[in-house]
Tab-separated table of C-alpha atoms and ligand atoms in Angstrom:
chain	number	residue	atom	x	y	z
H	685	MET	CA	0.000	0.000	0.000
H	686	SER	CA	1.343	3.435	-0.892
H	687	THR	CA	2.172	5.882	1.892
H	688	ALA	CA	-0.576	8.243	0.705
H	689	GLU	CA	-3.190	5.481	0.672
H	690	LEU	CA	-2.135	4.223	4.111
H	691	ASP	CA	-2.151	7.747	5.500
H	692	LEU	CA	-5.698	8.350	4.223
H	693	LEU	CA	-6.841	4.969	5.582
H	694	ILE	CA	-5.583	5.677	9.104
H	695	ARG	CA	-6.731	9.319	9.076
H	696	THR	CA	-10.225	8.228	8.018
H	697	ARG	CA	-10.440	5.609	10.748
H	698	ARG	CA	-9.278	8.057	13.435
H	699	ASP	CA	-11.632	10.797	12.252
H	700	LEU	CA	-14.583	8.391	12.390
H	701	HIS	CA	-13.386	7.159	15.772
H	702	ARG	CA	-13.462	10.717	17.103
H	703	HIS	CA	-17.028	11.170	15.831
H	704	PRO	CA	-18.928	7.954	16.568
H	705	GLU	CA	-22.648	7.782	15.800
H	706	LEU	CA	-25.269	5.323	17.039
H	707	GLY	CA	-27.413	3.140	14.787
H	708	PHE	CA	-29.655	5.067	12.336
H	709	GLN	CA	-27.916	8.301	13.405
H	710	GLU	CA	-24.816	7.876	11.228
H	711	HIS	CA	-25.396	11.193	9.409
H	712	ARG	CA	-21.857	12.549	9.486
H	713	THR	CA	-20.380	9.142	8.633
H	714	ALA	CA	-22.833	8.671	5.756
H	715	ALA	CA	-22.018	12.121	4.358
H	716	ILE	CA	-18.285	11.309	4.335
H	717	VAL	CA	-18.955	7.951	2.681
H	718	ALA	CA	-21.248	9.417	0.012
H	719	GLU	CA	-18.776	12.173	-0.846
H	720	ARG	CA	-15.815	9.810	-1.188
H	721	LEU	CA	-17.807	7.287	-3.262
H	722	ARG	CA	-19.075	10.026	-5.612
H	723	ALA	CA	-15.574	11.416	-6.006
H	724	ALA	CA	-14.371	7.922	-6.949
H	725	GLY	CA	-16.996	7.664	-9.686
H	726	TYR	CA	-19.674	5.584	-7.950
H	727	GLU	CA	-23.364	6.138	-8.554
H	728	VAL	CA	-24.508	6.871	-4.998
H	729	LYS	CA	-27.812	6.392	-3.243
H	730	THR	CA	-28.185	7.809	0.258
H	731	GLY	CA	-30.950	7.428	2.824
H	732	VAL	CA	-31.203	3.664	2.260
H	733	ALA	CA	-32.569	2.217	5.536
H	734	GLU	CA	-32.487	5.809	6.871
H	735	THR	CA	-28.729	6.492	7.052
H	736	GLY	CA	-27.318	3.779	4.798
H	737	VAL	CA	-25.332	4.541	1.635
H	738	VAL	CA	-25.101	2.347	-1.464
H	739	GLY	CA	-22.500	2.958	-4.160
H	740	THR	CA	-22.661	1.209	-7.514
H	741	LEU	CA	-19.809	0.895	-9.994
H	742	ARG	CA	-19.731	-1.082	-13.219
H	743	GLY	CA	-16.548	-2.728	-14.417
H	744	ALA	CA	-15.325	-3.063	-17.955
H	745	GLY	CA	-17.151	-6.214	-19.005
H	746	ALA	CA	-19.768	-8.775	-18.143
H	747	GLY	CA	-19.683	-10.398	-14.728
H	748	PRO	CA	-21.542	-10.928	-11.485
H	749	THR	CA	-22.979	-8.295	-9.171
H	750	LEU	CA	-20.942	-8.373	-5.980
H	751	LEU	CA	-22.174	-6.784	-2.775
H	752	LEU	CA	-19.482	-5.549	-0.403
H	753	ARG	CA	-20.592	-4.352	3.000
H	754	ALA	CA	-19.213	-2.189	5.793
H	755	ASP	CA	-21.207	-1.399	8.932
H	756	MET	CA	-21.017	2.141	10.279
H	757	ASP	CA	-22.564	2.347	13.760
H	758	ALA	CA	-20.988	2.860	17.177
H	759	LEU	CA	-22.132	1.750	20.646
H	760	PRO	CA	-23.614	3.545	23.680
H	761	ILE	CA	-20.379	3.218	25.679
H	762	GLU	CA	-18.261	5.915	27.350
H	763	GLU	CA	-14.766	5.556	25.906
H	764	GLU	CA	-11.867	4.992	28.327
H	765	CYS	CA	-9.032	4.893	25.764
H	766	ALA	CA	-6.251	7.420	26.280
H	767	HIS	CA	-5.211	7.864	22.616
H	768	ASP	CA	-5.545	11.300	21.028
H	769	PHE	CA	-8.414	10.318	18.741
H	770	ALA	CA	-10.775	9.177	21.495
H	771	SER	CA	-14.491	9.826	21.075
H	772	THR	CA	-15.622	13.427	21.336
H	773	HIS	CA	-19.253	12.324	21.747
H	774	ALA	CA	-20.145	11.648	25.390
H	775	GLY	CA	-21.447	8.150	25.961
H	776	VAL	CA	-20.867	6.987	22.372
H	777	MET	CA	-17.867	4.976	21.200
H	778	HIS	CA	-16.648	2.908	18.265
H	779	ALA	CA	-16.059	-0.089	20.536
H	780	CYS	CA	-16.547	-2.772	17.894
H	781	GLY	CA	-14.259	-1.502	15.116
H	782	HIS	CA	-16.918	-0.316	12.665
H	783	ASP	CA	-14.861	2.877	12.260
H	784	ALA	CA	-12.147	0.648	10.794
H	785	HIS	CA	-14.727	-1.111	8.608
H	786	VAL	CA	-15.822	2.178	7.014
H	787	ALA	CA	-12.218	3.288	6.444
H	788	ILE	CA	-11.328	-0.112	4.936
H	789	GLY	CA	-14.491	-0.060	2.813
H	790	LEU	CA	-13.710	3.354	1.351
H	791	ALA	CA	-10.139	2.310	0.560
H	792	VAL	CA	-11.347	-0.845	-1.217
H	793	ALA	CA	-14.068	1.077	-3.070
H	794	GLU	CA	-11.499	3.589	-4.303
H	795	ARG	CA	-9.069	0.865	-5.390
H	796	LEU	CA	-11.797	-0.884	-7.360
H	797	ALA	CA	-12.657	2.423	-9.002
H	798	ARG	CA	-9.026	2.977	-10.011
H	799	THR	CA	-8.863	-0.507	-11.559
H	800	ARG	CA	-12.338	-0.653	-13.101
H	801	GLY	CA	-10.903	-1.309	-16.548
H	802	GLU	CA	-9.475	-4.605	-15.277
H	803	TRP	CA	-12.548	-6.336	-13.864
H	804	GLY	CA	-16.034	-7.303	-15.020
H	805	GLY	CA	-19.457	-7.157	-13.451
H	806	THR	CA	-20.788	-4.659	-10.928
H	807	VAL	CA	-19.722	-3.667	-7.443
H	808	ARG	CA	-22.461	-2.648	-5.046
H	809	TYR	CA	-20.771	-1.154	-1.989
H	810	VAL	CA	-23.149	-1.080	0.950
H	811	PHE	CA	-22.427	1.082	3.994
H	812	GLN	CA	-24.911	-0.211	6.517
H	813	PRO	CA	-26.401	1.500	9.557
H	814	ALA	CA	-27.337	-0.084	12.873
H	815	GLU	CA	-25.542	-3.422	12.998
H	816	GLU	CA	-25.462	-3.394	16.821
H	817	GLY	CA	-28.965	-4.647	17.449
H	818	GLY	CA	-30.834	-2.165	15.272
H	819	GLY	CA	-31.624	-4.589	12.459
H	820	GLY	CA	-29.880	-2.421	9.847
H	821	ALA	CA	-29.032	-5.329	7.529
H	822	LEU	CA	-32.610	-6.554	7.355
H	823	ARG	CA	-33.826	-2.998	6.686
H	824	MET	CA	-31.408	-2.727	3.785
H	825	VAL	CA	-32.551	-6.092	2.433
H	826	GLU	CA	-36.177	-4.900	2.641
H	827	GLU	CA	-35.187	-1.791	0.692
H	828	GLY	CA	-33.792	-3.945	-2.109
H	829	VAL	CA	-29.998	-3.882	-1.752
H	830	LEU	CA	-29.835	-7.595	-2.619
H	831	ASP	CA	-31.830	-7.272	-5.841
H	832	GLY	CA	-29.732	-8.797	-8.615
H	833	VAL	CA	-26.839	-9.594	-6.262
H	834	ASP	CA	-24.900	-12.793	-7.034
H	835	ALA	CA	-22.470	-12.811	-4.106
H	836	ALA	CA	-21.675	-10.876	-0.931
H	837	LEU	CA	-18.453	-10.300	1.005
H	838	GLY	CA	-17.810	-8.636	4.343
H	839	LEU	CA	-15.266	-8.653	7.144
H	840	HIS	CA	-14.775	-7.814	10.800
H	841	VAL	CA	-11.559	-6.645	12.430
H	842	TRP	CA	-11.209	-9.164	15.244
H	843	LEU	CA	-9.494	-9.012	18.619
H	844	GLY	CA	-9.664	-12.805	18.869
H	845	MET	CA	-6.686	-13.107	16.513
H	846	GLU	CA	-3.237	-11.526	16.211
H	847	SER	CA	-3.006	-8.438	14.046
H	848	GLY	CA	-2.839	-9.220	10.345
H	849	VAL	CA	-3.871	-12.886	10.641
H	850	VAL	CA	-6.874	-13.703	8.447
H	851	GLY	CA	-9.553	-16.185	9.596
H	852	VAL	CA	-11.979	-17.689	7.105
H	853	VAL	CA	-14.043	-20.860	7.518
H	854	PRO	CA	-16.567	-22.418	5.105
H	855	GLY	CA	-20.038	-23.108	6.479
H	856	PRO	CA	-21.302	-21.758	9.827
H	857	PHE	CA	-19.052	-18.893	10.949
H	858	MET	CA	-20.969	-16.804	13.501
H	859	ALA	CA	-23.997	-17.838	15.512
H	860	SER	CA	-27.598	-16.753	15.396
H	861	ALA	CA	-28.885	-14.672	18.293
H	862	GLY	CA	-32.322	-14.763	19.822
H	863	THR	CA	-33.766	-13.251	22.978
H	864	PHE	CA	-36.303	-14.895	25.279
H	865	GLU	CA	-38.445	-13.522	28.049
H	866	ILE	CA	-40.220	-15.789	30.520
H	867	THR	CA	-42.767	-14.516	33.023
H	868	LEU	CA	-43.764	-16.888	35.799
H	869	ARG	CA	-46.841	-16.393	37.907
H	870	GLY	CA	-47.228	-18.249	41.187
H	871	ARG	CA	-49.151	-17.194	44.281
H	872	GLY	CA	-47.461	-14.848	46.715
H	873	GLY	CA	-47.840	-14.950	50.463
H	874	HIS	CA	-46.208	-14.825	53.881
H	875	GLY	CA	-42.651	-16.062	54.003
H	876	ALA	CA	-43.484	-18.171	57.048
H	877	LEU	CA	-46.496	-19.862	55.438
H	878	PRO	CA	-45.058	-21.386	52.235
H	879	HIS	CA	-47.682	-24.132	52.063
H	880	GLU	CA	-50.263	-21.475	51.142
H	881	THR	CA	-48.213	-20.152	48.220
H	882	ILE	CA	-46.717	-21.030	44.871
H	883	ASP	CA	-43.215	-19.635	45.150
H	884	ALA	CA	-42.211	-17.857	41.943
H	885	VAL	CA	-38.540	-17.779	43.062
H	886	LEU	CA	-38.508	-21.561	43.373
H	887	VAL	CA	-40.294	-21.983	40.042
H	888	GLY	CA	-37.824	-19.634	38.378
H	889	SER	CA	-34.872	-21.432	39.930
H	890	GLN	CA	-36.134	-24.778	38.649
H	891	VAL	CA	-36.585	-23.254	35.194
H	892	VAL	CA	-32.990	-21.971	35.175
H	893	VAL	CA	-31.667	-25.390	36.151
H	894	ALA	CA	-33.915	-27.285	33.742
H	895	LEU	CA	-32.906	-25.023	30.814
H	896	GLN	CA	-29.330	-26.310	31.192
H	897	SER	CA	-30.508	-29.690	29.911
H	898	ILE	CA	-31.350	-28.283	26.469
H	899	VAL	CA	-27.776	-27.779	25.308
H	900	SER	CA	-26.438	-30.794	27.230
H	901	ARG	CA	-29.211	-33.254	26.296
H	902	ASN	CA	-31.223	-31.984	23.290
H	903	VAL	CA	-28.567	-30.470	21.031
H	904	SER	CA	-26.278	-32.913	19.221
H	905	PRO	CA	-22.774	-32.951	20.708
H	906	LEU	CA	-21.555	-32.208	17.170
H	907	GLU	CA	-23.570	-28.994	16.984
H	908	SER	CA	-22.989	-25.794	18.936
H	909	ALA	CA	-25.628	-23.898	20.867
H	910	VAL	CA	-25.874	-21.631	23.886
H	911	VAL	CA	-28.851	-20.938	26.144
H	912	SER	CA	-27.958	-18.321	28.770
H	913	VAL	CA	-30.256	-16.758	31.359
H	914	GLY	CA	-29.067	-13.178	31.753
H	915	THR	CA	-31.593	-11.714	34.180
H	916	PHE	CA	-33.787	-13.158	36.933
H	917	ARG	CA	-36.000	-10.687	38.770
H	918	ALA	CA	-38.406	-11.619	41.521
H	919	GLY	CA	-39.578	-10.556	44.934
H	920	GLY	CA	-39.475	-7.313	46.856
H	921	ALA	CA	-39.117	-8.221	50.521
H	922	GLN	CA	-37.168	-10.807	52.510
H	923	ASN	CA	-40.213	-12.184	54.322
H	924	VAL	CA	-42.616	-12.333	51.375
H	925	ILE	CA	-42.894	-15.223	48.942
H	926	ALA	CA	-42.775	-13.779	45.447
H	927	ASP	CA	-45.858	-13.787	43.285
H	928	THR	CA	-44.052	-13.471	39.948
H	929	ALA	CA	-40.618	-13.864	38.430
H	930	ARG	CA	-39.228	-12.662	35.145
H	931	LEU	CA	-36.296	-14.244	33.337
H	932	THR	CA	-34.616	-13.050	30.165
H	933	GLY	CA	-31.795	-14.585	28.209
H	934	THR	CA	-30.032	-15.175	24.934
H	935	VAL	CA	-29.956	-18.162	22.599
H	936	ARG	CA	-27.143	-18.792	20.106
H	937	ALA	CA	-26.785	-21.471	17.456
H	938	PHE	CA	-24.895	-22.128	14.209
H	939	ASP	CA	-27.585	-24.172	12.566
H	940	VAL	CA	-30.747	-22.787	10.933
H	941	ASP	CA	-32.849	-25.751	12.143
H	942	ALA	CA	-31.513	-25.439	15.694
H	943	CYS	CA	-32.450	-21.734	15.635
H	944	ALA	CA	-36.043	-22.681	14.963
H	945	GLU	CA	-36.095	-25.603	17.397
H	946	LEU	CA	-34.446	-24.006	20.461
H	947	PRO	CA	-37.298	-21.623	21.379
H	948	ARG	CA	-39.774	-24.518	21.191
H	949	ARG	CA	-37.562	-26.568	23.519
H	950	ILE	CA	-37.249	-23.689	25.968
H	951	GLU	CA	-40.990	-23.178	26.091
H	952	ARG	CA	-41.554	-26.920	26.625
H	953	VAL	CA	-39.149	-26.895	29.612
H	954	VAL	CA	-40.894	-23.858	31.101
H	955	ALA	CA	-44.329	-25.425	30.589
H	956	GLY	CA	-43.197	-28.673	32.217
H	957	VAL	CA	-41.732	-27.007	35.306
H	958	CYS	CA	-44.785	-24.755	35.696
H	959	SER	CA	-47.162	-27.654	35.345
H	960	ALA	CA	-45.270	-29.652	37.985
H	961	LEU	CA	-45.250	-26.748	40.445
H	962	GLY	CA	-48.690	-25.309	39.716
H	963	ALA	CA	-47.516	-22.020	38.269
H	964	GLU	CA	-48.504	-20.230	35.067
H	965	TYR	CA	-46.177	-18.739	32.489
H	966	GLY	CA	-45.834	-16.402	29.574
H	967	PHE	CA	-43.147	-16.930	26.922
H	968	GLY	CA	-41.829	-14.521	24.351
H	969	TYR	CA	-39.049	-15.052	21.819
H	970	VAL	CA	-37.471	-12.738	19.270
H	971	GLN	CA	-35.023	-14.013	16.655
H	972	ASP	CA	-32.569	-11.122	16.404
H	973	THR	CA	-30.100	-12.387	13.804
H	974	PRO	CA	-29.748	-15.586	11.770
H	975	PRO	CA	-26.449	-17.483	11.805
H	976	THR	CA	-23.750	-16.214	9.436
H	977	ILE	CA	-23.067	-19.140	7.097
H	978	ASN	CA	-20.316	-18.971	4.492
H	979	ASP	CA	-20.651	-20.392	1.005
H	980	PRO	CA	-17.778	-22.903	0.523
H	981	ALA	CA	-16.757	-21.621	-2.934
H	982	LEU	CA	-16.681	-17.981	-1.818
H	983	ALA	CA	-14.867	-18.893	1.413
H	984	GLU	CA	-12.280	-20.582	-0.813
H	985	ALA	CA	-11.969	-17.409	-2.920
H	986	VAL	CA	-11.337	-15.393	0.254
H	987	ARG	CA	-8.827	-17.971	1.525
H	988	LEU	CA	-6.849	-17.805	-1.740
H	989	ALA	CA	-6.972	-14.000	-1.719
H	990	ALA	CA	-5.744	-13.966	1.877
H	991	GLU	CA	-2.893	-16.368	1.097
H	992	GLU	CA	-1.791	-14.091	-1.734
H	993	ALA	CA	-1.955	-11.059	0.527
H	994	VAL	CA	-0.377	-12.325	3.751
H	995	GLY	CA	1.021	-15.817	3.045
H	996	ALA	CA	-0.518	-19.177	3.943
H	997	GLU	CA	1.076	-19.233	7.406
H	998	ARG	CA	-1.002	-16.184	8.412
H	999	VAL	CA	-4.334	-17.571	7.215
H	1000	ARG	CA	-6.430	-19.619	9.664
H	1001	THR	CA	-9.217	-21.921	8.516
H	1002	ASP	CA	-9.611	-24.058	11.668
H	1003	PRO	CA	-13.001	-24.214	13.404
H	1004	ASP	CA	-11.708	-22.264	16.433
H	1005	VAL	CA	-11.806	-19.122	14.288
H	1006	ARG	CA	-15.609	-19.294	14.512
H	1007	THR	CA	-17.480	-17.568	17.326
H	1008	MET	CA	-20.855	-17.801	19.048
H	1009	ALA	CA	-21.072	-14.013	18.769
H	1010	SER	CA	-23.564	-12.901	16.142
H	1011	GLU	CA	-23.484	-10.497	13.222
H	1012	ASP	CA	-26.323	-9.229	11.082
H	1013	PHE	CA	-24.350	-9.877	7.882
H	1014	GLY	CA	-26.087	-13.251	8.344
H	1015	GLU	CA	-29.221	-11.571	6.916
H	1016	PHE	CA	-27.420	-11.153	3.584
H	1017	LEU	CA	-25.935	-14.667	3.644
H	1018	LEU	CA	-29.346	-16.158	4.353
H	1019	ARG	CA	-30.418	-14.871	0.932
H	1020	VAL	CA	-27.332	-14.836	-1.311
H	1021	PRO	CA	-24.109	-16.880	-1.283
H	1022	GLY	CA	-21.205	-15.065	0.272
H	1023	CYS	CA	-18.439	-15.035	2.820
H	1024	TYR	CA	-17.755	-13.168	6.032
H	1025	PHE	CA	-14.265	-13.318	7.481
H	1026	PHE	CA	-12.057	-11.941	10.253
H	1027	VAL	CA	-8.898	-9.915	10.092
H	1028	GLY	CA	-7.037	-10.180	13.404
H	1029	ALA	CA	-6.415	-6.844	15.151
H	1030	ARG	CA	-4.967	-7.897	18.487
H	1031	ASN	CA	-1.594	-6.495	19.500
H	1032	GLU	CA	-0.457	-6.832	23.084
H	1033	ALA	CA	2.464	-4.410	22.668
H	1034	ARG	CA	0.066	-1.644	21.575
H	1035	GLY	CA	-2.577	-2.365	24.191
H	1036	ALA	CA	-5.067	-3.642	21.604
H	1037	VAL	CA	-6.202	-6.494	23.833
H	1038	HIS	CA	-9.575	-5.432	25.228
H	1039	PRO	CA	-12.573	-7.305	23.862
H	1040	HIS	CA	-15.141	-5.906	21.457
H	1041	HIS	CA	-17.682	-3.679	23.276
H	1042	SER	CA	-15.193	-2.875	26.066
H	1043	PRO	CA	-14.739	0.856	26.917
H	1044	ARG	CA	-11.004	0.260	26.369
H	1045	PHE	CA	-11.421	-1.497	23.011
H	1046	ASP	CA	-8.859	-0.565	20.381
H	1047	VAL	CA	-7.597	-2.178	17.188
H	1048	CYS	CA	-4.034	-2.548	15.960
H	1049	GLU	CA	-4.067	-0.287	12.903
H	1050	ASP	CA	-1.587	-2.548	11.058
H	1051	ALA	CA	-4.617	-4.780	10.434
H	1052	LEU	CA	-6.312	-2.142	8.267
H	1053	PRO	CA	-4.069	-2.278	5.164
H	1054	VAL	CA	-4.129	-6.089	5.405
H	1055	ALA	CA	-7.934	-6.020	5.390
H	1056	VAL	CA	-7.931	-3.709	2.359
H	1057	ASP	CA	-5.568	-6.002	0.431
H	1058	VAL	CA	-7.488	-9.174	1.242
H	1059	LEU	CA	-10.932	-7.747	0.526
H	1060	GLU	CA	-9.850	-6.127	-2.741
H	1061	ARG	CA	-8.185	-9.351	-3.934
H	1062	ALA	CA	-11.207	-11.431	-2.902
H	1063	ALA	CA	-13.543	-9.030	-4.720
H	1064	ARG	CA	-11.393	-9.177	-7.865
H	1065	ARG	CA	-11.473	-13.000	-7.742
H	1066	VAL	CA	-15.267	-12.989	-7.573
H	1067	LEU	CA	-15.725	-10.276	-10.210
H	1068	GLY	CA	-13.343	-11.934	-12.594
H	1069	GLY	CA	-11.124	-10.326	-15.216
H	1070	ARG	CA	-12.281	-8.523	-18.276
O	1441	LIG	ZN1	-20.299	-5.272	18.020
O	1442	LIG	ZN1	-19.185	-5.421	15.030
């Protein structure tokens, strides 16, 4: 990468880092993206899914339509990093690396524009709002960004791997995420007269324990799933038996069938416990994101691109690269073949060790030019030559 290109890449990332914006509020970010894409020769559409930007560029010959995606949103976190480009917006921080994704995306978009005489097909560069729980990907799908798309590629800078290492795995790559809410209704009463009550704390406790059997006894040992109870609220006084309890939690899975089956299993466990103890229940479930599942042929294209860019010894394809974290790029991959991959950004010497969503999160910036190289090469492989 030339010094000028690297300088622009890092400056862009730091500028975005200083000015983080929450989901569907990425106005400044979107304006920067739209201006740079227009200047590079893209046909630009703004206001897609509120603050999203889509740039389209045709190559020199026939070929597929390739969607490339960068997410733009920050998180409601107060930054604790000491570097001189820390957030200037109180309570908002790029704590997942989406600032890097936008900077990388613009660099790749500009490279593809400079080389448009050498590749065929069409690039649709999607800068997406609200990845962090806002459903931005699905909104963009509903507004037609996948129309005519043959393949999709995206990446995440990743603190789970050393800076500059690339991780790409065919098949399931990141898990689905769903949220459940269980309300339990017993019969409250005096803490000294339990025989006259149905204790919602006891019912809730039995539910928490019984839910552990789903992953250990219903899910195949060869599959991966998580059922975690995150909150358990009940009672208001030490000498009163609680009338109601409310539990919420998260469900993760790699498999589309498991995603559909897990909420049914959870409800069956809750119903069984309540029936045994004489309590009533309410059950709600929201599927937040589908699993992110990579197409084998496109994962292979990314692997080859990564080997060219960084050498085979810095490309990981083992299953440990995968994570039960979720990512709404899965919405695209549910509908078109594609590949999502990680570019390691961990660097102990530079203090880039804190996990995603930590107030001290930072990325090793050496990962950014690597990500640009790999994504551009992967895109060129998919688009084909003239
Ligand atoms: Zn995140
Ligand atoms: Zn993220």
